[in-house]
Short mmCIF file of C-alpha atoms in Angstrom, two decimals:
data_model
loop_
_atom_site.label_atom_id
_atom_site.label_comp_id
_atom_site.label_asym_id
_atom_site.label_seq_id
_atom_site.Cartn_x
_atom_site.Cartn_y
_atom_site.Cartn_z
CA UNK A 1 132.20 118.55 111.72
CA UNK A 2 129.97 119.39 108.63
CA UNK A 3 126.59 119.72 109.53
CA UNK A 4 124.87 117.33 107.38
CA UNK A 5 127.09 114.51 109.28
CA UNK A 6 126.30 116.39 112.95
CA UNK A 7 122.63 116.32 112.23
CA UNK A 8 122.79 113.13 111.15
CA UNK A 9 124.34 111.84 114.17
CA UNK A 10 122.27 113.85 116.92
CA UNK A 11 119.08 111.93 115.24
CA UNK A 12 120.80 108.79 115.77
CA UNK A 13 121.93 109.21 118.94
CA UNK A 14 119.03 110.72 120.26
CA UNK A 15 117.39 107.27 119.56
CA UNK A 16 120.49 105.56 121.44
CA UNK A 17 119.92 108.11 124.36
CA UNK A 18 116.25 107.19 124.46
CA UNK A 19 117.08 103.50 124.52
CA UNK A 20 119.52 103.93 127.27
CA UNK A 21 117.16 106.39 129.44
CA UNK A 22 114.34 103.60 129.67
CA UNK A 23 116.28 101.06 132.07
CA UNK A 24 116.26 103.05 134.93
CA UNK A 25 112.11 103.41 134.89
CA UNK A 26 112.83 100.14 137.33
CA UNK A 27 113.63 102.57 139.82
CA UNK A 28 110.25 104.10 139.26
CA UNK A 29 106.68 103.09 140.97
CA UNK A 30 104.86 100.81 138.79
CA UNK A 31 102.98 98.47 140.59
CA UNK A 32 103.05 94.49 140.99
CA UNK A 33 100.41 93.76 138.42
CA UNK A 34 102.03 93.73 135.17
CA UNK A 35 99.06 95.13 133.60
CA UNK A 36 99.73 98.28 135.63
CA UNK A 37 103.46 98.03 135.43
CA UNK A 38 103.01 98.26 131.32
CA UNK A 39 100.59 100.88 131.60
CA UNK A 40 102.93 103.04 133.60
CA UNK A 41 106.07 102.68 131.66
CA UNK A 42 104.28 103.74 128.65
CA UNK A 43 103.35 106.62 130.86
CA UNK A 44 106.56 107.26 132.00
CA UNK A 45 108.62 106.58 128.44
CA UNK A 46 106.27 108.46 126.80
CA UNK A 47 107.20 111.48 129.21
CA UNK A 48 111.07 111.00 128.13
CA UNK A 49 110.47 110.52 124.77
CA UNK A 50 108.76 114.25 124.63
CA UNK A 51 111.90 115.11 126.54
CA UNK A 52 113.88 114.25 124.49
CA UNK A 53 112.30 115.59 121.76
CA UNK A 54 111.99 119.02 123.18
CA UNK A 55 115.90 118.91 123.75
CA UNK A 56 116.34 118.21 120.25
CA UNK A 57 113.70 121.06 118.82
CA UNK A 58 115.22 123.77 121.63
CA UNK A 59 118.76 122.83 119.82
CA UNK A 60 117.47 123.67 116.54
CA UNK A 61 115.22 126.81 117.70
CA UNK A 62 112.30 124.81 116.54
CA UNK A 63 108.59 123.99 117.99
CA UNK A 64 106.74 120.97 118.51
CA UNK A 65 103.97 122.84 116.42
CA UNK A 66 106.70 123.29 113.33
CA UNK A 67 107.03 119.37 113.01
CA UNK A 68 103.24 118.75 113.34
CA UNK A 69 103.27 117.62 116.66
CA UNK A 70 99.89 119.01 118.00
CA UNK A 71 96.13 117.55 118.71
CA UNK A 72 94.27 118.90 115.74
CA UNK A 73 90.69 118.39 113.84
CA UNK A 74 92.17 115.44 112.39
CA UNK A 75 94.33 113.73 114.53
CA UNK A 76 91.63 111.15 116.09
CA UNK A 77 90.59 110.16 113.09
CA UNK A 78 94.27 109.55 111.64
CA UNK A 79 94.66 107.27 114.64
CA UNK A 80 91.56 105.09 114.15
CA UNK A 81 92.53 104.98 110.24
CA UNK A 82 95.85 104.04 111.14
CA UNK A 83 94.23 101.57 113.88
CA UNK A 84 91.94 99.91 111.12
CA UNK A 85 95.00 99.33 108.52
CA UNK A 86 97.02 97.30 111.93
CA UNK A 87 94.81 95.36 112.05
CA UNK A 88 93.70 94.20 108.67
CA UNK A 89 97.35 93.85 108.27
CA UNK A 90 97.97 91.43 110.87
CA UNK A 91 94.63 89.91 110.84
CA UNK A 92 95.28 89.25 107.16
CA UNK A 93 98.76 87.39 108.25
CA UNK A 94 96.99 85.50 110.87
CA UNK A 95 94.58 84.08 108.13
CA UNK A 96 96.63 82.82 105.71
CA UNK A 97 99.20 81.23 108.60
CA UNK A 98 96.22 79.35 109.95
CA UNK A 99 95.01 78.55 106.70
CA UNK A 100 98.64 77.31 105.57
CA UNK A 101 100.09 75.58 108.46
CA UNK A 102 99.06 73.55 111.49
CA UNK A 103 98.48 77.00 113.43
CA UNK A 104 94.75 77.00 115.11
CA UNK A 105 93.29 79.79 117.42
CA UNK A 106 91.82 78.18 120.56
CA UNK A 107 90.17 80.65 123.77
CA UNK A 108 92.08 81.01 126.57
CA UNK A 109 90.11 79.35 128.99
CA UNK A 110 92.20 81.00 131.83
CA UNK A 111 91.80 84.89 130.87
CA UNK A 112 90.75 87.62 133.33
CA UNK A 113 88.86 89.70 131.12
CA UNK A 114 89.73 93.15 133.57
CA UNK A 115 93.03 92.51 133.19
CA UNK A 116 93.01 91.39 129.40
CA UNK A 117 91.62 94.94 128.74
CA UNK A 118 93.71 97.26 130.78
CA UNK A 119 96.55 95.21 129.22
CA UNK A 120 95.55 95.83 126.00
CA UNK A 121 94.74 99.93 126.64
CA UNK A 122 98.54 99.96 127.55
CA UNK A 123 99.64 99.54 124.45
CA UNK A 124 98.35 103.46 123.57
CA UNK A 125 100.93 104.91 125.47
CA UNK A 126 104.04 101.81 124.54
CA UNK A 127 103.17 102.63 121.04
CA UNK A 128 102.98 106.68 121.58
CA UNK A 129 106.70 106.84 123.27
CA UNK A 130 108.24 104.41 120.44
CA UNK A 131 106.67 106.68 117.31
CA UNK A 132 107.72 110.09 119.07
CA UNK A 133 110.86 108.76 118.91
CA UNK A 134 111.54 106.51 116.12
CA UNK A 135 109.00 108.59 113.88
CA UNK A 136 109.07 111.79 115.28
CA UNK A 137 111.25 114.72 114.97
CA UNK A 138 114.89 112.54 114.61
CA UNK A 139 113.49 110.77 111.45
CA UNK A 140 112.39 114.60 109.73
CA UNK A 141 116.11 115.40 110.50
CA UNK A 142 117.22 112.59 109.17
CA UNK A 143 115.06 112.67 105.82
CA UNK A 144 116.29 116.43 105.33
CA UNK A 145 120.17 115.08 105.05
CA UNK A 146 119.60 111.44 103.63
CA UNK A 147 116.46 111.46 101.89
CA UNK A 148 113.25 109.46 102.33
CA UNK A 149 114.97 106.17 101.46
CA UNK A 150 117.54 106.11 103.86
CA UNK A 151 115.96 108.11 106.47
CA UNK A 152 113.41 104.97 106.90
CA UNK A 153 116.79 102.05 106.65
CA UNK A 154 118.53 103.59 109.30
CA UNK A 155 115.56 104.64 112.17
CA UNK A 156 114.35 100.91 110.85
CA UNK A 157 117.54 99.65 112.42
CA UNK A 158 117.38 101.98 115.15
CA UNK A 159 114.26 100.61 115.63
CA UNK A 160 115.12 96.92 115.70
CA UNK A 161 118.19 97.38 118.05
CA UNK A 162 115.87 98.95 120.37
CA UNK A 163 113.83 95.97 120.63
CA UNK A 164 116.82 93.90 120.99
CA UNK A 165 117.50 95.50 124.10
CA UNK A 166 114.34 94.25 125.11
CA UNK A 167 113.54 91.33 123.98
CA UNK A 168 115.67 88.67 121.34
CA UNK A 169 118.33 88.51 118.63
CA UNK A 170 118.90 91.59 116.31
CA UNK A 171 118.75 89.04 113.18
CA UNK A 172 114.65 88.26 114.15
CA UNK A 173 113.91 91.97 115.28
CA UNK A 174 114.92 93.00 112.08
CA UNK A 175 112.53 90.81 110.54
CA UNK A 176 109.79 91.60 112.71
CA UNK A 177 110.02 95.15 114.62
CA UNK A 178 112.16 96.46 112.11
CA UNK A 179 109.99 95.70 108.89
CA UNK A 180 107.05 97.01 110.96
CA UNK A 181 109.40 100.38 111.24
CA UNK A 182 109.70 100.91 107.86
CA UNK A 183 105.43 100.35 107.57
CA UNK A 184 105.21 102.97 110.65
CA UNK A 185 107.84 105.51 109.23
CA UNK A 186 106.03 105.54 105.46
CA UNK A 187 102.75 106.35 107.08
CA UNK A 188 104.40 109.43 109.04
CA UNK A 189 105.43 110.68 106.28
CA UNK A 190 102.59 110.37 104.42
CA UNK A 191 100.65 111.66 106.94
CA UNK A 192 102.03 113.97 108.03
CA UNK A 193 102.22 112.78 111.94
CA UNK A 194 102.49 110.03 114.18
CA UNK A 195 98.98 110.07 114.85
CA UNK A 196 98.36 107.27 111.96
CA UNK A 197 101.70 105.13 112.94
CA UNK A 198 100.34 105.53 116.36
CA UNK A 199 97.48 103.40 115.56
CA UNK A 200 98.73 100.94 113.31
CA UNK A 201 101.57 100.48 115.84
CA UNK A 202 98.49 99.73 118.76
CA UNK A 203 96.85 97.56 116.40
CA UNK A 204 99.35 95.34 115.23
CA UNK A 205 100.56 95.06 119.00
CA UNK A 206 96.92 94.10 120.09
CA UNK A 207 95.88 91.85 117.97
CA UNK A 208 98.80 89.90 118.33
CA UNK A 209 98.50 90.17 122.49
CA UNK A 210 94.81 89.24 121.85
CA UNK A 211 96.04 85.77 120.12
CA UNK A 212 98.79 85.11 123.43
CA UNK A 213 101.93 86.28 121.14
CA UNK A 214 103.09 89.09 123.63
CA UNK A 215 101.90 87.55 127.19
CA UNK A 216 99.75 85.24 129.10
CA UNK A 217 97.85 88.19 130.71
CA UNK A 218 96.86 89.77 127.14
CA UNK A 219 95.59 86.14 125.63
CA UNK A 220 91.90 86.19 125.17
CA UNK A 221 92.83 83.38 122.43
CA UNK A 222 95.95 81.28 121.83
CA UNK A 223 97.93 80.57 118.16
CA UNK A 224 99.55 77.61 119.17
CA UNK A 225 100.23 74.56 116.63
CA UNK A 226 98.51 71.61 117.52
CA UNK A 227 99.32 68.85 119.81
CA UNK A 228 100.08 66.19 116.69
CA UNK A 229 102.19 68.78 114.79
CA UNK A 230 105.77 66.78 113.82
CA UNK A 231 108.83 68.66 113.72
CA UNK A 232 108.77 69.42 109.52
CA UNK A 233 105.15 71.09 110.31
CA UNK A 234 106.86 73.37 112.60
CA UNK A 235 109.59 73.82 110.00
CA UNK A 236 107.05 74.93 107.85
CA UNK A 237 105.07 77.13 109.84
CA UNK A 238 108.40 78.93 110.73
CA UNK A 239 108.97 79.23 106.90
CA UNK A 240 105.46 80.90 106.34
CA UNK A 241 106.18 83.13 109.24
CA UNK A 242 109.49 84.27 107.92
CA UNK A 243 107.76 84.64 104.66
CA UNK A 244 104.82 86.41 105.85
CA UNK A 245 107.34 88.85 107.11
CA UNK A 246 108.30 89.10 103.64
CA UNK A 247 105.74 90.01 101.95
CA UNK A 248 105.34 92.73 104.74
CA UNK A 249 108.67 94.29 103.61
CA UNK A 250 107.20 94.40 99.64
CA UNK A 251 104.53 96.12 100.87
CA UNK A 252 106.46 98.41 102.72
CA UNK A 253 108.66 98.67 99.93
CA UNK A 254 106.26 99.39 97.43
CA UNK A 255 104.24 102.49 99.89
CA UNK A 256 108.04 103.97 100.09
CA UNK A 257 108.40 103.96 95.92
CA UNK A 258 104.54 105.05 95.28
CA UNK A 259 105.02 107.67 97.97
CA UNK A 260 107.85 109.25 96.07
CA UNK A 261 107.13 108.65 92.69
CA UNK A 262 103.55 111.12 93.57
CA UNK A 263 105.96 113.56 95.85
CA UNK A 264 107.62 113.90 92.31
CA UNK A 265 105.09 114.01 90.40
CA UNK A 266 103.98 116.80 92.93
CA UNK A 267 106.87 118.61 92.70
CA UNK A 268 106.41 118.81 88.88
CA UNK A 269 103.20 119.67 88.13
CA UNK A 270 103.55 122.92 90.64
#
């Protein structure tokens, strides 16, 4: 097998092995509250991600240090940079679907603040084991063979097919999870990390638990439409989300195109 095709292939099916591995955490303790159950899978998934990883790294006589994958001077701040863009992205989609549809953000009248909190911490380590995967040391491997281009398509789908798993139809995580992938994957390589991804990954994930999109336990507030909405507002509020999406992918789009257009321009003025 040539080895462009065999690394190619390892990356991707290190991601499949990943997504496979996490089912039988329901064999592991984690607790009747769900807050706690959350917070230990991230724990434990977070665990076999860096397993995985280390299997991969040990097959090409590599080091975690060699792919950036250390605490350093700058990692925190990387994080809470990549923390503020989440969630001026998502609070910027909120605002405009409010503003545009019959969506309105009421409080949840019914929260338990402790567990609203704890919830929402549990997203650090959720987000960690899905970016040490999905934009860790599998998407450098893959960049190397395919390029920067196709090395964000393809752990994008990866991406989305591993929320399928867990959640809906492949046709809407594409649109959501799998948009988001391409946003989280630019940002790695731009940064150098997953520190930054990390954080934009939290973000988007909490404010959107915050406003009761994720579950009941996480909802300090609720986006719901409101009681008089007819069935073409809905319609239309499921257009602007679909669109909303979008304009997320142009975004995306464009960060991938100004990223290597400078990496070029780089490149030539050295």
């Amino acid at each position: 097998m040539p080895l462009k095709l065999r690394a190619i292939l390892i990356s991707i099916f290190a991601c499949l092995i990943f997504c496979w591995i996490l089912p039988i955490m329901i064999f592991f303790p984690t607790g009747s509250e769900y807050v706690y159950n959350r917070m230990l899978i991230g724990i434990y998934g977070s665990f076999i991600a860096i397993g995985v990883t280390a299997v991969l790294l040990k097959w090409d006589k590599k080091s975690f240090r060699e792919i950036g994958f250390i605490w350093e001077q700058g990692t925190l701040y990387r994080f809470l940079k990549g923390f503020i863009i989440g969630a001026v992205i998502v609070l910027l989609s909120i605002s405009i679907l409010v503003a545009t549809t019959k969506y309105t953000i009421v409080f949840n009248q019914d929260v338990v603040l402790w567990k609203a909190i704890l919830g929402l911490i549990a997203f650090l380590p959720l987000a960690f084991m899905e970016e040490i995967i999905y934009r860790g040391y599998p998407l450098i491997k893959l960049r190397a063979q395919i390029g920067i281009r196709w090395s964000l398509v393809v752990m994008a789908i990866l991406f989305a097919y591993y929320h399928d798993i867990t959640a809906s139809t492949l046709h809407w995580q594409l649109l959501g999870p799998g948009i988001w992938g391409i946003v989280y994957g630019i940002y790695a390589f731009s940064s150098k990390g997953i520190a930054m991804p990390t954080g934009i990954h939290m973000a988007a994930n909490v404010v959107l638990a915050l406003l009761g999109t994720k579950h009941s336990v996480y909802a300090v507030w609720n986006l719901e439409l409101i009681a008089q909405a007819s069935e073409s507002a809905e319609t239309h509020a499921h257009m602007v989300s679909v669109l909303l999406q979008v304009a997320l992918l142009i975004f995306g789009i464009f960060l991938v195109e100004y990223y290597i257009r400078k990496k070029q321009e780089d490149n030539f003025s050295s």
